[in-house]
GROMACS .gro file of C-alpha atoms in nm:
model
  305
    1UNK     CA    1   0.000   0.000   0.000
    2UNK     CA    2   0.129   0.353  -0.068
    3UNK     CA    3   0.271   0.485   0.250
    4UNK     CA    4   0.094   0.780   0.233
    5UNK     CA    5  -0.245   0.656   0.211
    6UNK     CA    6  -0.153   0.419   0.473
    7UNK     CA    7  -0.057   0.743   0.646
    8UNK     CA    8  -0.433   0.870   0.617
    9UNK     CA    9  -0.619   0.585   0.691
   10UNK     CA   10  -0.487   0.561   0.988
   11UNK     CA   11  -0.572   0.897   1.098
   12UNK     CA   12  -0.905   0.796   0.953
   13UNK     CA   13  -0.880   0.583   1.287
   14UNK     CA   14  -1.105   0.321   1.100
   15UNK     CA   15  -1.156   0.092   1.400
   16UNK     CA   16  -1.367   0.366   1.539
   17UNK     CA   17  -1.600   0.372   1.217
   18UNK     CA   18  -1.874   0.118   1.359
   19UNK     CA   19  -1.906   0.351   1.637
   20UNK     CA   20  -2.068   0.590   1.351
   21UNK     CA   21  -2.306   0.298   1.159
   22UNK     CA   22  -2.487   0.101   1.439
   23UNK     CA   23  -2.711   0.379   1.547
   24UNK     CA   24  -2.769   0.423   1.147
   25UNK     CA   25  -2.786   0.025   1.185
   26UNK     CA   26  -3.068   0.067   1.424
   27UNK     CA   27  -3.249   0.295   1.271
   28UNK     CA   28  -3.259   0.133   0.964
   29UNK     CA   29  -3.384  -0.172   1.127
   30UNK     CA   30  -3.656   0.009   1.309
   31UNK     CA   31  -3.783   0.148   1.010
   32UNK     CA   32  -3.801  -0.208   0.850
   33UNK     CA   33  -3.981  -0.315   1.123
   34UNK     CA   34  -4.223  -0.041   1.066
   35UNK     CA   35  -4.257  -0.146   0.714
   36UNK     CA   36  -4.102   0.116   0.592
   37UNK     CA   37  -3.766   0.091   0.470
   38UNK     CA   38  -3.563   0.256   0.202
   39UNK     CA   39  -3.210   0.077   0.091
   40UNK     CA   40  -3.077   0.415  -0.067
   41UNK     CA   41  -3.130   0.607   0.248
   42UNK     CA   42  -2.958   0.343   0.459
   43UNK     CA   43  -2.676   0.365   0.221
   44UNK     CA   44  -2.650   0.706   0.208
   45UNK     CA   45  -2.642   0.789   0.592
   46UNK     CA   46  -2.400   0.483   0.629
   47UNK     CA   47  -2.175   0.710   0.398
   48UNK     CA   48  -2.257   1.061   0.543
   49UNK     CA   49  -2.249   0.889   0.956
   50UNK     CA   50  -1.881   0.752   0.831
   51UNK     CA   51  -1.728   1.103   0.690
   52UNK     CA   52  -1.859   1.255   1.004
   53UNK     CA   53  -1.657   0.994   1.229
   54UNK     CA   54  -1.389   1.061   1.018
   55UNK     CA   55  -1.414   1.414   1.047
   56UNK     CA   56  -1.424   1.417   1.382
   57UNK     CA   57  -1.132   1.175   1.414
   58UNK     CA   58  -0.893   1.418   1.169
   59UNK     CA   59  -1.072   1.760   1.334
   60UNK     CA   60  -0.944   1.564   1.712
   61UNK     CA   61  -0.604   1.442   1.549
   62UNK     CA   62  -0.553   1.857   1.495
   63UNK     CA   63  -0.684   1.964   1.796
   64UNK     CA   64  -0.508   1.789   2.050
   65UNK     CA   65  -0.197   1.765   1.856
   66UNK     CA   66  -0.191   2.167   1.872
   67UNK     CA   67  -0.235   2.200   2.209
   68UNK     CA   68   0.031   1.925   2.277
   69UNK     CA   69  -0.239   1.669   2.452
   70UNK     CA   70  -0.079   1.439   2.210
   71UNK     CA   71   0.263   1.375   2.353
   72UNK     CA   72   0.509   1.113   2.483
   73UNK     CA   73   0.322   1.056   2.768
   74UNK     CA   74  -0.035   0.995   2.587
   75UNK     CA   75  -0.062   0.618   2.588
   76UNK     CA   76  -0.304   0.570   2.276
   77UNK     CA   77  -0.179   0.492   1.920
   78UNK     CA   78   0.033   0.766   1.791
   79UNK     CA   79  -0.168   1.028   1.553
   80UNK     CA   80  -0.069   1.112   1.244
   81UNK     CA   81   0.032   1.494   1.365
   82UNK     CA   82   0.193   1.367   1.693
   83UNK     CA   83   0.396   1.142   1.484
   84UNK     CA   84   0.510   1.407   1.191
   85UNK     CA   85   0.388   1.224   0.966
   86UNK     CA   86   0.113   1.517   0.841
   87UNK     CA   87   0.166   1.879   0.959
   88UNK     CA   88  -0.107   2.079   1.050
   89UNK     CA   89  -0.118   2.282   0.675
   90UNK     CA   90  -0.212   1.934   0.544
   91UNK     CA   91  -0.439   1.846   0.821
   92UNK     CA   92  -0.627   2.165   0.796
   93UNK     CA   93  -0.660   2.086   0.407
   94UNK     CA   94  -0.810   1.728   0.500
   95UNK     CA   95  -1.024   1.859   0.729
   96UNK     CA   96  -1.231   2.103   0.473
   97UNK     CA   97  -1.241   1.824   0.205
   98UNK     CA   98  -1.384   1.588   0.428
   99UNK     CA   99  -1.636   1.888   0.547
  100UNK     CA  100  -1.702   1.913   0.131
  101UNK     CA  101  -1.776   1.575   0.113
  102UNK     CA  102  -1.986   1.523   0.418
  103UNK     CA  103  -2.205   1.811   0.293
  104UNK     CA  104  -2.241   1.656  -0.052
  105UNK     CA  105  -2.321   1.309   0.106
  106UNK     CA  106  -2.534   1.449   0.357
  107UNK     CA  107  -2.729   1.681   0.123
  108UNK     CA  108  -2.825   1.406  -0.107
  109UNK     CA  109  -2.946   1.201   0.168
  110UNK     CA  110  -3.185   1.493   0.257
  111UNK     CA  111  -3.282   1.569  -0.066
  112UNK     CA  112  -3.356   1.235  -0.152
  113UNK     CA  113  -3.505   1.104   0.178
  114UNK     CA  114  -3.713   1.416   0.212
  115UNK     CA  115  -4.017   1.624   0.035
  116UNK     CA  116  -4.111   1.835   0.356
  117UNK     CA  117  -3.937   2.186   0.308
  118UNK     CA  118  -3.968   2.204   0.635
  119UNK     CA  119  -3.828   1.871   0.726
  120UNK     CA  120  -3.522   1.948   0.440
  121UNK     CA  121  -3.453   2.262   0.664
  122UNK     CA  122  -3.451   2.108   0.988
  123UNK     CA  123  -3.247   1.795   0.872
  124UNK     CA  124  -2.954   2.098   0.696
  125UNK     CA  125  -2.915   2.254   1.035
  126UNK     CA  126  -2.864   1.943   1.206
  127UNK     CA  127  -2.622   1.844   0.947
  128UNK     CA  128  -2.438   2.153   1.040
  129UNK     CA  129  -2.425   2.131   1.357
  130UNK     CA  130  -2.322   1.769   1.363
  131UNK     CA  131  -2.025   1.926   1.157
  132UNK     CA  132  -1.929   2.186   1.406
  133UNK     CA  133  -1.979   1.955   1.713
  134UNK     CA  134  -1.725   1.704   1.521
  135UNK     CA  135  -1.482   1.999   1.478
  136UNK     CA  136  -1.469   2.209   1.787
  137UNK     CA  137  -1.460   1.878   2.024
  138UNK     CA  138  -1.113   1.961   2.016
  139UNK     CA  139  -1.071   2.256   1.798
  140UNK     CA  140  -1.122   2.624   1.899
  141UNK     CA  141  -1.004   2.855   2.167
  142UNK     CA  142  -1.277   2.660   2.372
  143UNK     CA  143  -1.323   2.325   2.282
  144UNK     CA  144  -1.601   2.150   2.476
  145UNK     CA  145  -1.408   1.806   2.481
  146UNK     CA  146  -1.184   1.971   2.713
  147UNK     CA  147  -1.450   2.096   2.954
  148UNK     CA  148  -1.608   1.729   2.967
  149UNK     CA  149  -1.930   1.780   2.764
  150UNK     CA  150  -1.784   1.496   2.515
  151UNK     CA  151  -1.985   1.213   2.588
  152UNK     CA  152  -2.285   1.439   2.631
  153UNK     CA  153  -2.234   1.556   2.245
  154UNK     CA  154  -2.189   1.147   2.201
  155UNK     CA  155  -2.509   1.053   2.322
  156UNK     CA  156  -2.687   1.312   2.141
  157UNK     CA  157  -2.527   1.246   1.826
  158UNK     CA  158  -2.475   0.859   1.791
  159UNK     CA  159  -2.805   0.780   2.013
  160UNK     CA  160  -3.057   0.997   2.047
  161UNK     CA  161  -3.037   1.190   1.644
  162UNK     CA  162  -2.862   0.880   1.513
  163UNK     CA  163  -3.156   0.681   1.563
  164UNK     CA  164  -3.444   0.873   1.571
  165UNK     CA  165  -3.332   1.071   1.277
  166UNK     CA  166  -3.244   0.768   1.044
  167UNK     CA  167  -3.568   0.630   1.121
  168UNK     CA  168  -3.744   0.946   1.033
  169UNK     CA  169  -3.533   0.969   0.689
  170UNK     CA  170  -3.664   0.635   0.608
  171UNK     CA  171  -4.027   0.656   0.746
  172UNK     CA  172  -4.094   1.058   0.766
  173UNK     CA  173  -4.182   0.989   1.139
  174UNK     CA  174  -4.107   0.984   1.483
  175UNK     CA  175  -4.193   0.715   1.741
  176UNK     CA  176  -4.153   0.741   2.123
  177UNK     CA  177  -4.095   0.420   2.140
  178UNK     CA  178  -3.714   0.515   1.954
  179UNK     CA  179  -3.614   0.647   2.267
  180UNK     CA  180  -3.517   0.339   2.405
  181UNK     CA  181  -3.309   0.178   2.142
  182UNK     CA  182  -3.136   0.521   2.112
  183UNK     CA  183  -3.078   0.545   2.476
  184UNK     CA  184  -2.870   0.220   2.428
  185UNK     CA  185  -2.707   0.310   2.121
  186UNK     CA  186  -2.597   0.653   2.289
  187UNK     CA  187  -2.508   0.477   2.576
  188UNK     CA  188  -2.262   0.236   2.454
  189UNK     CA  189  -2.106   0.513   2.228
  190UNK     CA  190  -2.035   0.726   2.557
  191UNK     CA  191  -1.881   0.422   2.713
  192UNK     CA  192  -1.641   0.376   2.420
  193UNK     CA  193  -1.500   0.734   2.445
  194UNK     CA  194  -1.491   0.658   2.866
  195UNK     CA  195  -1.234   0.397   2.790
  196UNK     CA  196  -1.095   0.622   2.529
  197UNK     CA  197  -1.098   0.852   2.817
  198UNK     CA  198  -0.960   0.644   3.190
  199UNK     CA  199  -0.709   0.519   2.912
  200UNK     CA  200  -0.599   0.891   2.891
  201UNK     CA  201  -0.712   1.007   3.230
  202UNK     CA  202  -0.351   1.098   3.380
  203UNK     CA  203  -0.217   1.268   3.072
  204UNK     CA  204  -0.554   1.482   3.033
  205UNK     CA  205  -0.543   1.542   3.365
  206UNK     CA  206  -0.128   1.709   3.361
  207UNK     CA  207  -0.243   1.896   2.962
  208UNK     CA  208  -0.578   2.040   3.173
  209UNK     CA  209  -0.827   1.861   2.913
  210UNK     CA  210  -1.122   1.792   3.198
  211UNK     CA  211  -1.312   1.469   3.071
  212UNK     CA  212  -1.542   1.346   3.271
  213UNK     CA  213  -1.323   1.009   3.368
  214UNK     CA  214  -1.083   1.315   3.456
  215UNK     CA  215  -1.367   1.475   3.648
  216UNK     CA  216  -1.464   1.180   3.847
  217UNK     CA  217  -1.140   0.986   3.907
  218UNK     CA  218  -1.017   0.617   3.800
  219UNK     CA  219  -1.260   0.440   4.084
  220UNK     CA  220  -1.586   0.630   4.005
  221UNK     CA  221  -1.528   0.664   3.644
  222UNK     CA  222  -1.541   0.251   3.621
  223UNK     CA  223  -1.850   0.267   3.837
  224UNK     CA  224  -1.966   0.506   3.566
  225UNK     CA  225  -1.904   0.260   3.295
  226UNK     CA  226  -2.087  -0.021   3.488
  227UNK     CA  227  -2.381   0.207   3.466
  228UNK     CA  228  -2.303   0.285   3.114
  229UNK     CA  229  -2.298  -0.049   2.972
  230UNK     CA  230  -2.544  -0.192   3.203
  231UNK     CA  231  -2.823   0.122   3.075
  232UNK     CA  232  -2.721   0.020   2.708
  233UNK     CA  233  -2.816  -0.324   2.721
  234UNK     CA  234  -3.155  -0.274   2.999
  235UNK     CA  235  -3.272  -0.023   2.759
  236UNK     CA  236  -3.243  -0.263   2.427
  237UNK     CA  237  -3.387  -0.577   2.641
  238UNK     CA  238  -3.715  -0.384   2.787
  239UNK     CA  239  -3.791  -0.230   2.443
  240UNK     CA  240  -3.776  -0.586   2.336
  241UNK     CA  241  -4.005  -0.724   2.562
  242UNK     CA  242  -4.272  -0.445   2.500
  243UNK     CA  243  -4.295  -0.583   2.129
  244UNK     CA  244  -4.496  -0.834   2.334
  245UNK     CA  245  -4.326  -1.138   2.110
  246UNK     CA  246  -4.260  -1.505   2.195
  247UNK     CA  247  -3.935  -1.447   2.449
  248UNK     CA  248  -3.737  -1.753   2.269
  249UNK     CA  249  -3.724  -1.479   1.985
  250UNK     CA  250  -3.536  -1.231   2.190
  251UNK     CA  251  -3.286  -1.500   2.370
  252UNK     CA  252  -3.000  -1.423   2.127
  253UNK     CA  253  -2.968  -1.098   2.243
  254UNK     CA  254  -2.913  -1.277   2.581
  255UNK     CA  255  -2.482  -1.332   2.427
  256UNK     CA  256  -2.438  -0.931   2.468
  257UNK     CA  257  -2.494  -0.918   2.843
  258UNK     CA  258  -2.234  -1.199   2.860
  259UNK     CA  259  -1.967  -0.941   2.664
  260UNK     CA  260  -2.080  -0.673   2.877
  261UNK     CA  261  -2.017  -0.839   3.194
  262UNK     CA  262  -1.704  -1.013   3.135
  263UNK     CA  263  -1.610  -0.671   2.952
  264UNK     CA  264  -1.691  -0.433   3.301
  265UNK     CA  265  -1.524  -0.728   3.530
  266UNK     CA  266  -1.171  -0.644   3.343
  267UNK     CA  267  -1.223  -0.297   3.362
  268UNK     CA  268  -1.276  -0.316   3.728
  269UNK     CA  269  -0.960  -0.526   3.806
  270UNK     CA  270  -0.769  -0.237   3.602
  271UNK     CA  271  -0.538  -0.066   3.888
  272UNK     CA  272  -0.337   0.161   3.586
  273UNK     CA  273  -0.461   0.347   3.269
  274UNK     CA  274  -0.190   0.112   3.086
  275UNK     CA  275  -0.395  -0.151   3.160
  276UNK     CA  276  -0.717   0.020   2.984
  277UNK     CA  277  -0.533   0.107   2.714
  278UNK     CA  278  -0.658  -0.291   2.563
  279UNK     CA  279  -1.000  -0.299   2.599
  280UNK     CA  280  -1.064  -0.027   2.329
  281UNK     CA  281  -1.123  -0.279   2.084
  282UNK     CA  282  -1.322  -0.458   2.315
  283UNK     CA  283  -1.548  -0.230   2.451
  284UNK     CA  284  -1.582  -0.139   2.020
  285UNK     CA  285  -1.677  -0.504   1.973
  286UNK     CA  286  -1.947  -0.494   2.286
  287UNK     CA  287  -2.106  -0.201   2.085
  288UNK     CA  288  -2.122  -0.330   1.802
  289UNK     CA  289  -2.244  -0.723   1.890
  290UNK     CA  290  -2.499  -0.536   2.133
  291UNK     CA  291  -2.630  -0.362   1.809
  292UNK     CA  292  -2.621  -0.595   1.576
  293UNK     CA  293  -2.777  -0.880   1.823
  294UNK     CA  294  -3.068  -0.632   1.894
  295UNK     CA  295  -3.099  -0.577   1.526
  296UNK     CA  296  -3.156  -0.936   1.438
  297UNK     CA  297  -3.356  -1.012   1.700
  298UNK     CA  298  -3.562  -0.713   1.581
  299UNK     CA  299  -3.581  -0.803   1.245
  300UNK     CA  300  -3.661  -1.177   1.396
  301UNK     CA  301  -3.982  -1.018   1.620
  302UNK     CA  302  -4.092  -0.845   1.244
  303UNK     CA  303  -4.104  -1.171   1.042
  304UNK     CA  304  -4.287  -1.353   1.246
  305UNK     CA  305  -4.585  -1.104   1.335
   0.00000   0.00000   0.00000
């Protein structure tokens, strides 16, 4: 592979993509089960959802390689600024491509998905300020990453609009009943970026960048990723069980609590943020089996009403 495209897909940071498709993945799936269900709008917010990640991943690459977060002592992968392998000229230039092509992706999902001028406008200003939230998490003279309102702008964005919004592109309503499978999608996206974060939590701490793990210490920040993953997989499981279904339908979903639990038990016997520092993947994988079990399982309780 050509080292410099090896150079940007790393700072792509594609092992954090699924993070951006399983509340598009449960959206989706919610529509289908609706009966409504459009295969061009699925694709097209898979593709829109991923250049945001991305986005986000170059715009936090940039940010905290400026103000030297990134350093020797960080114990993540190296980024591609950290490492001098891109300079910030050709970061910045990255950056407003991958704005340009979010807003072309994410103006032809609107303008397909959508005949409402009303519904166009509201779905444009969301768009745009998914695009700032992905830049100034780390970016700006006051980023709110480093005043721990991250995983509040993660819930929001990969729960709560993730999946009420691609099941409104796909159907052209809302449904209280979303709330619950967002909550769970939102909740195991925050609980990704709290490894992400006790992982981090004594260099953030010494650079001043307040995350909440920062905020709340080592001890209580694995309590709150007990209650993170434990919220995530409650709310899937009782929105299951309202569908009112034959429960052998719902007993795969049964496998996630098993990665969930074995996944918070190693967290807890952590006594150093080296030690986090592995579970990244894992706690990516518990997101993403969570999802994906829920989705079948969904799709399951729909064929056989």
């Amino acid at each position: 592979m050509n080292q410099s495209l090896r150079i940007w897909l790393d700072a792509a940071r594609p092992k954090t993509l699924p993070l951006a498709l399983v509340s598009i993945l449960t959206g989706s799936v919610l529509a289908y089960s609706s009966g409504k269900f459009s295969l061009v709008v699925a694709l097209l917010a898979f593709v829109t959802a991923t250049l945001l990640q991305i986005l986000s991943n170059l715009a936090n690459d940039y940010g905290d390689a400026v103000k030297g977060t990134d350093n020797d002592k960080r114990l993540g992968p190296l980024r591609a600024m950290q490492s001098g392998a891109v300079s910030a000229k050709e970061m910045q230039r990255a950056i407003v491509f991958n704005i340009l092509l979010t807003i072309a992706s994410g103006l032809a999902l609107v303008f397909y998905a959508l005949n409402s001028l009303q519904s166009i406008l509201a779905f444009i200003a969301l768009g745009i300020l998914a695009i700032l939230a992905a830049i100034a998490y780390t970016m700006g003279n006051k980023p709110y990453g480093y005043v721990g309102l991250g995983d509040l702008s993660v819930f929001i964005f990969f729960g709560l609009l993730g999946v009420s919004g691609t099941y409104f592109l796909h159907t052209g309503v809302l449904d209280s009943a979303l709330f619950l499978p967002a909550l769970g999608c939102g909740l195991l996206a925050v609980a990704v970026l709290n490894i992400n974060n006790m992982r981090d939590i004594e260099n953030d701490a010494a650079c001043g960048k307040r995350t909440v793990a920062v905020r709340l210490g080592q001890r209580k920040a694995k309590q709150y990723h007990f209650v993170l993953l434990g919220g995530a997989v409650l709310a899937f499981a009782i929105y299951l069980l309202l569908q009112g279904k034959p429960m052998w339908i719902s007993f795969p979903f049964l496998f996630s609590l098993l990665l969930v639990i074995n996944h918070g038990k190693a967290v807890w016997l952590t006594h150093q943020p080296a030690q986090i520092a592995p579970m990244m993947p894992v706690v990516v994988k518990c997101s993403l089996v969570t999802n994906i079990l829920f989705a079948t399982v969904v799709i399951a309780q729909t064929l056989v009403s």
